[in-house]
mmCIF file of C-alpha atoms in Angstrom:
data_model
loop_
_atom_site.group_PDB
_atom_site.id
_atom_site.type_symbol
_atom_site.label_atom_id
_atom_site.label_comp_id
_atom_site.label_asym_id
_atom_site.label_seq_id
_atom_site.Cartn_x
_atom_site.Cartn_y
_atom_site.Cartn_z
ATOM 1 C CA UNK A 1 79.678 44.852 68.489
ATOM 2 C CA UNK A 2 76.810 46.591 70.531
ATOM 3 C CA UNK A 3 73.530 47.319 69.137
ATOM 4 C CA UNK A 4 71.506 50.093 70.812
ATOM 5 C CA UNK A 5 68.503 49.201 72.612
ATOM 6 C CA UNK A 6 66.140 51.171 69.808
ATOM 7 C CA UNK A 7 66.981 49.069 66.909
ATOM 8 C CA UNK A 8 64.930 45.939 67.249
ATOM 9 C CA UNK A 9 65.777 45.165 63.575
ATOM 10 C CA UNK A 10 62.191 45.971 61.829
ATOM 11 C CA UNK A 11 64.383 48.853 59.734
ATOM 12 C CA UNK A 12 65.692 47.159 56.920
ATOM 13 C CA UNK A 13 63.686 46.695 54.074
ATOM 14 C CA UNK A 14 60.812 44.200 53.172
ATOM 15 C CA UNK A 15 62.917 42.585 50.275
ATOM 16 C CA UNK A 16 65.918 41.968 53.155
ATOM 17 C CA UNK A 17 63.407 41.150 55.603
ATOM 18 C CA UNK A 18 62.070 38.368 53.143
ATOM 19 C CA UNK A 19 65.509 37.041 52.371
ATOM 20 C CA UNK A 20 66.474 36.823 56.034
ATOM 21 C CA UNK A 21 63.695 34.514 56.754
ATOM 22 C CA UNK A 22 65.569 31.254 54.828
ATOM 23 C CA UNK A 23 67.260 31.755 58.741
ATOM 24 C CA UNK A 24 66.312 30.541 61.816
ATOM 25 C CA UNK A 25 64.206 33.332 63.763
ATOM 26 C CA UNK A 26 67.260 34.427 66.852
ATOM 27 C CA UNK A 27 69.759 34.122 64.055
ATOM 28 C CA UNK A 28 67.221 36.360 61.086
ATOM 29 C CA UNK A 29 66.478 38.954 63.998
ATOM 30 C CA UNK A 30 70.907 39.203 65.197
ATOM 31 C CA UNK A 31 71.379 39.429 61.024
ATOM 32 C CA UNK A 32 68.616 42.622 60.975
ATOM 33 C CA UNK A 33 69.970 44.750 63.494
ATOM 34 C CA UNK A 34 73.863 44.182 62.329
ATOM 35 C CA UNK A 35 72.475 45.418 58.938
ATOM 36 C CA UNK A 36 70.542 48.574 60.035
ATOM 37 C CA UNK A 37 74.084 49.603 61.782
ATOM 38 C CA UNK A 38 75.350 49.443 58.961
ATOM 39 C CA UNK A 39 72.857 51.477 56.825
ATOM 40 C CA UNK A 40 72.749 54.143 60.035
ATOM 41 C CA UNK A 41 76.743 54.414 60.109
ATOM 42 C CA UNK A 42 78.218 54.369 56.578
ATOM 43 C CA UNK A 43 77.838 57.529 55.370
ATOM 44 C CA UNK A 44 79.324 59.135 59.068
ATOM 45 C CA UNK A 45 81.235 55.968 60.093
ATOM 46 C CA UNK A 46 82.400 53.504 56.933
ATOM 47 C CA UNK A 47 84.605 52.238 59.409
ATOM 48 C CA UNK A 48 81.886 51.131 62.070
ATOM 49 C CA UNK A 49 79.831 50.103 59.228
ATOM 50 C CA UNK A 50 82.024 47.912 58.008
ATOM 51 C CA UNK A 51 83.562 46.457 61.320
ATOM 52 C CA UNK A 52 78.864 45.769 61.583
ATOM 53 C CA UNK A 53 79.017 44.101 58.053
ATOM 54 C CA UNK A 54 81.755 42.091 59.138
ATOM 55 C CA UNK A 55 79.654 40.641 62.156
ATOM 56 C CA UNK A 56 76.179 40.443 59.367
ATOM 57 C CA UNK A 57 78.771 38.482 57.128
ATOM 58 C CA UNK A 58 79.519 35.923 60.131
ATOM 59 C CA UNK A 59 76.296 35.371 60.941
ATOM 60 C CA UNK A 60 74.575 34.862 57.283
ATOM 61 C CA UNK A 61 76.900 34.961 54.206
ATOM 62 C CA UNK A 62 74.631 33.175 52.038
ATOM 63 C CA UNK A 63 72.463 35.853 52.308
ATOM 64 C CA UNK A 64 72.933 37.736 49.576
ATOM 65 C CA UNK A 65 71.570 41.219 51.044
ATOM 66 C CA UNK A 66 74.580 40.402 53.771
ATOM 67 C CA UNK A 67 76.801 40.025 51.000
ATOM 68 C CA UNK A 68 75.720 43.058 49.346
ATOM 69 C CA UNK A 69 75.789 45.342 52.500
ATOM 70 C CA UNK A 70 79.314 44.095 52.976
ATOM 71 C CA UNK A 71 80.751 45.258 49.918
ATOM 72 C CA UNK A 72 79.483 48.175 50.034
ATOM 73 C CA UNK A 73 80.745 48.921 53.484
ATOM 74 C CA UNK A 74 83.875 47.937 52.427
ATOM 75 C CA UNK A 75 83.609 50.316 49.729
ATOM 76 C CA UNK A 76 82.793 53.585 51.385
ATOM 77 C CA UNK A 77 85.768 52.208 53.963
ATOM 78 C CA UNK A 78 87.975 51.791 50.322
ATOM 79 C CA UNK A 79 88.522 48.659 50.655
ATOM 80 C CA UNK A 80 88.061 48.034 46.825
ATOM 81 C CA UNK A 81 89.338 44.524 46.480
ATOM 82 C CA UNK A 82 86.973 43.167 49.053
ATOM 83 C CA UNK A 83 84.121 44.916 48.268
ATOM 84 C CA UNK A 84 84.493 43.740 44.931
ATOM 85 C CA UNK A 85 84.494 40.030 45.748
ATOM 86 C CA UNK A 86 81.245 40.756 47.651
ATOM 87 C CA UNK A 87 79.873 42.786 45.393
ATOM 88 C CA UNK A 88 80.717 39.886 42.718
ATOM 89 C CA UNK A 89 79.543 37.010 45.440
ATOM 90 C CA UNK A 90 76.515 38.970 45.851
ATOM 91 C CA UNK A 91 75.749 38.862 41.801
ATOM 92 C CA UNK A 92 76.065 35.311 41.385
ATOM 93 C CA UNK A 93 73.513 35.061 43.697
ATOM 94 C CA UNK A 94 71.153 37.217 42.010
ATOM 95 C CA UNK A 95 71.659 36.867 38.917
ATOM 96 C CA UNK A 96 71.156 41.179 38.345
ATOM 97 C CA UNK A 97 73.370 43.678 37.191
ATOM 98 C CA UNK A 98 72.338 46.442 39.252
ATOM 99 C CA UNK A 99 75.631 46.010 40.940
ATOM 100 C CA UNK A 100 78.014 46.303 38.029
ATOM 101 C CA UNK A 101 78.738 50.667 37.959
ATOM 102 C CA UNK A 102 79.674 49.872 41.184
ATOM 103 C CA UNK A 103 82.121 46.799 40.284
ATOM 104 C CA UNK A 104 83.504 49.216 37.744
ATOM 105 C CA UNK A 105 84.070 51.539 40.264
ATOM 106 C CA UNK A 106 85.802 49.474 42.304
ATOM 107 C CA UNK A 107 88.721 48.680 39.405
ATOM 108 C CA UNK A 108 89.198 52.257 39.554
ATOM 109 C CA UNK A 109 89.849 52.393 43.221
ATOM 110 C CA UNK A 110 91.849 49.103 42.780
ATOM 111 C CA UNK A 111 94.141 51.160 40.005
ATOM 112 C CA UNK A 112 92.879 49.915 36.760
ATOM 113 C CA UNK A 113 90.441 51.947 34.906
ATOM 114 C CA UNK A 114 90.741 50.499 32.088
ATOM 115 C CA UNK A 115 89.396 47.324 33.058
ATOM 116 C CA UNK A 116 86.494 50.258 34.449
ATOM 117 C CA UNK A 117 86.093 51.742 30.026
ATOM 118 C CA UNK A 118 85.858 47.990 29.555
ATOM 119 C CA UNK A 119 82.697 47.291 32.095
ATOM 120 C CA UNK A 120 81.293 50.855 30.813
ATOM 121 C CA UNK A 121 81.251 48.490 27.339
ATOM 122 C CA UNK A 122 79.815 45.909 27.744
ATOM 123 C CA UNK A 123 76.337 44.083 27.360
ATOM 124 C CA UNK A 124 75.328 44.427 31.234
ATOM 125 C CA UNK A 125 75.247 47.967 30.886
ATOM 126 C CA UNK A 126 72.254 47.526 28.548
ATOM 127 C CA UNK A 127 70.214 45.574 31.212
ATOM 128 C CA UNK A 128 70.601 48.866 33.556
ATOM 129 C CA UNK A 129 67.839 50.857 34.845
ATOM 130 C CA UNK A 130 68.541 54.882 33.678
ATOM 131 C CA UNK A 131 69.326 55.215 37.294
ATOM 132 C CA UNK A 132 72.278 52.258 36.433
ATOM 133 C CA UNK A 133 73.455 53.458 33.350
ATOM 134 C CA UNK A 134 74.106 57.487 34.187
ATOM 135 C CA UNK A 135 76.112 56.316 36.874
ATOM 136 C CA UNK A 136 78.110 54.049 34.944
ATOM 137 C CA UNK A 137 78.593 57.497 32.813
ATOM 138 C CA UNK A 138 79.769 58.740 35.458
ATOM 139 C CA UNK A 139 82.681 56.175 36.083
ATOM 140 C CA UNK A 140 83.122 55.681 32.752
ATOM 141 C CA UNK A 141 84.112 59.468 32.498
ATOM 142 C CA UNK A 142 85.885 59.145 36.144
ATOM 143 C CA UNK A 143 88.155 56.597 34.503
ATOM 144 C CA UNK A 144 88.520 58.877 31.445
ATOM 145 C CA UNK A 145 89.837 61.754 34.136
ATOM 146 C CA UNK A 146 92.261 58.677 35.994
ATOM 147 C CA UNK A 147 93.811 58.374 32.037
ATOM 148 C CA UNK A 148 94.812 62.081 32.014
ATOM 149 C CA UNK A 149 91.869 62.624 29.347
ATOM 150 C CA UNK A 150 90.040 65.443 30.247
ATOM 151 C CA UNK A 151 88.390 65.981 26.583
ATOM 152 C CA UNK A 152 86.975 62.620 26.880
ATOM 153 C CA UNK A 153 85.296 62.787 29.868
ATOM 154 C CA UNK A 154 83.564 65.439 28.890
ATOM 155 C CA UNK A 155 82.388 63.895 26.011
ATOM 156 C CA UNK A 156 81.235 60.961 27.660
ATOM 157 C CA UNK A 157 79.381 63.412 30.664
ATOM 158 C CA UNK A 158 77.852 64.730 27.516
ATOM 159 C CA UNK A 159 74.112 62.530 27.039
ATOM 160 C CA UNK A 160 70.489 63.175 26.784
ATOM 161 C CA UNK A 161 70.356 63.192 30.880
ATOM 162 C CA UNK A 162 72.548 65.786 31.197
ATOM 163 C CA UNK A 163 70.910 68.013 28.594
ATOM 164 C CA UNK A 164 67.146 67.787 30.364
ATOM 165 C CA UNK A 165 65.499 70.348 32.055
ATOM 166 C CA UNK A 166 63.749 67.220 34.152
ATOM 167 C CA UNK A 167 65.384 66.879 38.126
ATOM 168 C CA UNK A 168 65.972 62.623 38.157
ATOM 169 C CA UNK A 169 67.814 61.684 41.618
ATOM 170 C CA UNK A 170 70.637 61.711 39.396
ATOM 171 C CA UNK A 171 70.711 64.943 38.246
ATOM 172 C CA UNK A 172 72.878 67.169 40.439
ATOM 173 C CA UNK A 173 75.650 64.709 40.398
ATOM 174 C CA UNK A 174 75.618 64.782 36.705
ATOM 175 C CA UNK A 175 75.979 68.027 36.276
ATOM 176 C CA UNK A 176 78.562 68.153 39.917
ATOM 177 C CA UNK A 177 81.179 65.942 37.448
ATOM 178 C CA UNK A 178 80.316 67.867 34.331
ATOM 179 C CA UNK A 179 81.463 71.161 35.390
ATOM 180 C CA UNK A 180 84.065 69.332 37.671
ATOM 181 C CA UNK A 181 85.418 68.182 34.616
ATOM 182 C CA UNK A 182 84.975 71.469 32.641
ATOM 183 C CA UNK A 183 87.355 72.862 34.801
ATOM 184 C CA UNK A 184 89.830 70.161 34.917
ATOM 185 C CA UNK A 185 90.403 71.439 31.641
ATOM 186 C CA UNK A 186 90.309 75.105 32.391
ATOM 187 C CA UNK A 187 87.038 75.611 31.017
ATOM 188 C CA UNK A 188 86.111 77.697 33.984
ATOM 189 C CA UNK A 189 83.056 80.276 32.336
ATOM 190 C CA UNK A 190 81.474 76.887 31.277
ATOM 191 C CA UNK A 191 82.299 74.966 34.547
ATOM 192 C CA UNK A 192 80.932 77.854 35.902
ATOM 193 C CA UNK A 193 77.234 77.465 34.101
ATOM 194 C CA UNK A 194 77.040 73.635 35.442
ATOM 195 C CA UNK A 195 77.925 74.646 39.077
ATOM 196 C CA UNK A 196 75.016 77.207 38.831
ATOM 197 C CA UNK A 197 72.965 73.940 37.001
ATOM 198 C CA UNK A 198 74.110 71.305 39.742
ATOM 199 C CA UNK A 199 73.193 74.096 42.667
ATOM 200 C CA UNK A 200 69.579 74.331 41.231
ATOM 201 C CA UNK A 201 68.948 70.563 40.800
ATOM 202 C CA UNK A 202 70.752 69.730 44.297
ATOM 203 C CA UNK A 203 67.514 69.709 46.792
ATOM 204 C CA UNK A 204 69.730 67.765 49.751
ATOM 205 C CA UNK A 205 72.881 68.786 49.601
ATOM 206 C CA UNK A 206 74.339 66.073 48.506
ATOM 207 C CA UNK A 207 77.672 67.661 46.232
ATOM 208 C CA UNK A 208 79.613 70.792 47.124
ATOM 209 C CA UNK A 209 78.272 72.287 44.358
ATOM 210 C CA UNK A 210 77.106 76.096 46.068
ATOM 211 C CA UNK A 211 81.179 75.675 48.178
ATOM 212 C CA UNK A 212 82.898 75.402 44.202
ATOM 213 C CA UNK A 213 80.336 77.824 42.664
ATOM 214 C CA UNK A 214 81.182 80.587 45.519
ATOM 215 C CA UNK A 215 85.072 79.869 45.127
ATOM 216 C CA UNK A 216 84.820 80.512 41.407
ATOM 217 C CA UNK A 217 82.989 84.252 42.084
ATOM 218 C CA UNK A 218 85.561 84.363 44.609
ATOM 219 C CA UNK A 219 83.778 84.506 47.999
ATOM 220 C CA UNK A 220 85.697 83.629 50.582
ATOM 221 C CA UNK A 221 84.376 82.355 53.607
ATOM 222 C CA UNK A 222 85.613 83.232 56.846
ATOM 223 C CA UNK A 223 85.357 80.804 60.096
ATOM 224 C CA UNK A 224 83.582 82.129 62.902
ATOM 225 C CA UNK A 225 84.926 80.153 65.840
ATOM 226 C CA UNK A 226 88.492 80.417 64.565
ATOM 227 C CA UNK A 227 88.374 84.258 63.893
ATOM 228 C CA UNK A 228 87.178 84.766 67.295
ATOM 229 C CA UNK A 229 89.838 82.296 68.827
ATOM 230 C CA UNK A 230 92.544 84.821 66.861
ATOM 231 C CA UNK A 231 90.736 87.896 68.194
ATOM 232 C CA UNK A 232 91.237 86.624 71.548
ATOM 233 C CA UNK A 233 94.625 85.862 71.256
ATOM 234 C CA UNK A 234 95.738 89.112 69.677
ATOM 235 C CA UNK A 235 93.955 90.613 72.487
ATOM 236 C CA UNK A 236 96.013 87.922 75.414
ATOM 237 C CA UNK A 237 99.510 88.833 73.630
ATOM 238 C CA UNK A 238 98.685 92.766 73.200
ATOM 239 C CA UNK A 239 97.824 92.559 76.806
ATOM 240 C CA UNK A 240 101.201 90.366 77.346
ATOM 241 C CA UNK A 241 102.518 93.299 76.049
ATOM 242 C CA UNK A 242 101.698 95.955 78.000
ATOM 243 C CA UNK A 243 102.375 94.102 81.249
ATOM 244 C CA UNK A 244 106.026 93.756 80.006
ATOM 245 C CA UNK A 245 106.138 97.303 79.293
ATOM 246 C CA UNK A 246 104.660 97.903 82.326
ATOM 247 C CA UNK A 247 107.581 96.263 84.721
ATOM 248 C CA UNK A 248 110.158 97.673 82.318
ATOM 249 C CA UNK A 249 109.385 101.248 83.208
ATOM 250 C CA UNK A 250 109.080 100.245 87.085
ATOM 251 C CA UNK A 251 112.372 98.305 86.721
ATOM 252 C CA UNK A 252 114.250 101.620 84.626
ATOM 253 C CA UNK A 253 112.128 104.043 84.789
ATOM 254 C CA UNK A 254 111.991 105.878 88.093
ATOM 255 C CA UNK A 255 114.577 107.767 90.151
ATOM 256 C CA UNK A 256 115.604 106.033 93.537
ATOM 257 C CA UNK A 257 115.903 107.905 96.817
ATOM 258 C CA UNK A 258 119.182 107.141 96.890
ATOM 259 C CA UNK A 259 119.278 108.656 93.586
ATOM 260 C CA UNK A 260 118.470 112.015 93.866
ATOM 261 C CA UNK A 261 120.040 112.542 97.304
ATOM 262 C CA UNK A 262 123.705 111.893 95.847
ATOM 263 C CA UNK A 263 122.667 115.303 93.020
#
């Protein structure tokens, strides 16, 4: 797959670069460039990112960072079975538990919420850092919702991290998930309160909490471009109608010279 000229491979994290040092220099550079493309495209073009991840995987399947990148690209493309296999491979190589929450979410994607809940109760969760534990809580709540257990999902999200007034990288998503669960359970006033709190914490716009809050407040957003197009269409229709009336008037409304002579 083509690599833009501005990509050098030096953009990758130093930890990943260190992993690639086990490869021949030219090969390491090629792998690095493909990994940079994965990172660049994964949010806006998951399928494109997936393509570059497959190239990197063919070049260096024994590098943990490559298996992890391939896993995230497959995950973003909703190829959950493939993502889970790559995450498991990366975990075997590194021995770390950082990927445990996303592995559990892959189980959800595969329609196995019970398995995700089993993973949420596994000893590995206690080895996660705070961010990982919050992520695991989000996955567990999602699994509860998959099983139709709304009240259990709400209880799962209730935690010291949710109650804290400090804003952390995970705060907006945690508050958003709680608000969404409340709304699904029909607790609209509480949901509105927590969507508002999510907006306060969402400094980089990672959620659509502001839109959800506006919907609850009855605010309607108008697409200006669509509105202009509709107005233009209406004007064209009016002009056509007026033109048609004028034509019909010319055909039937006038009296010919012959008619006057006969009179």
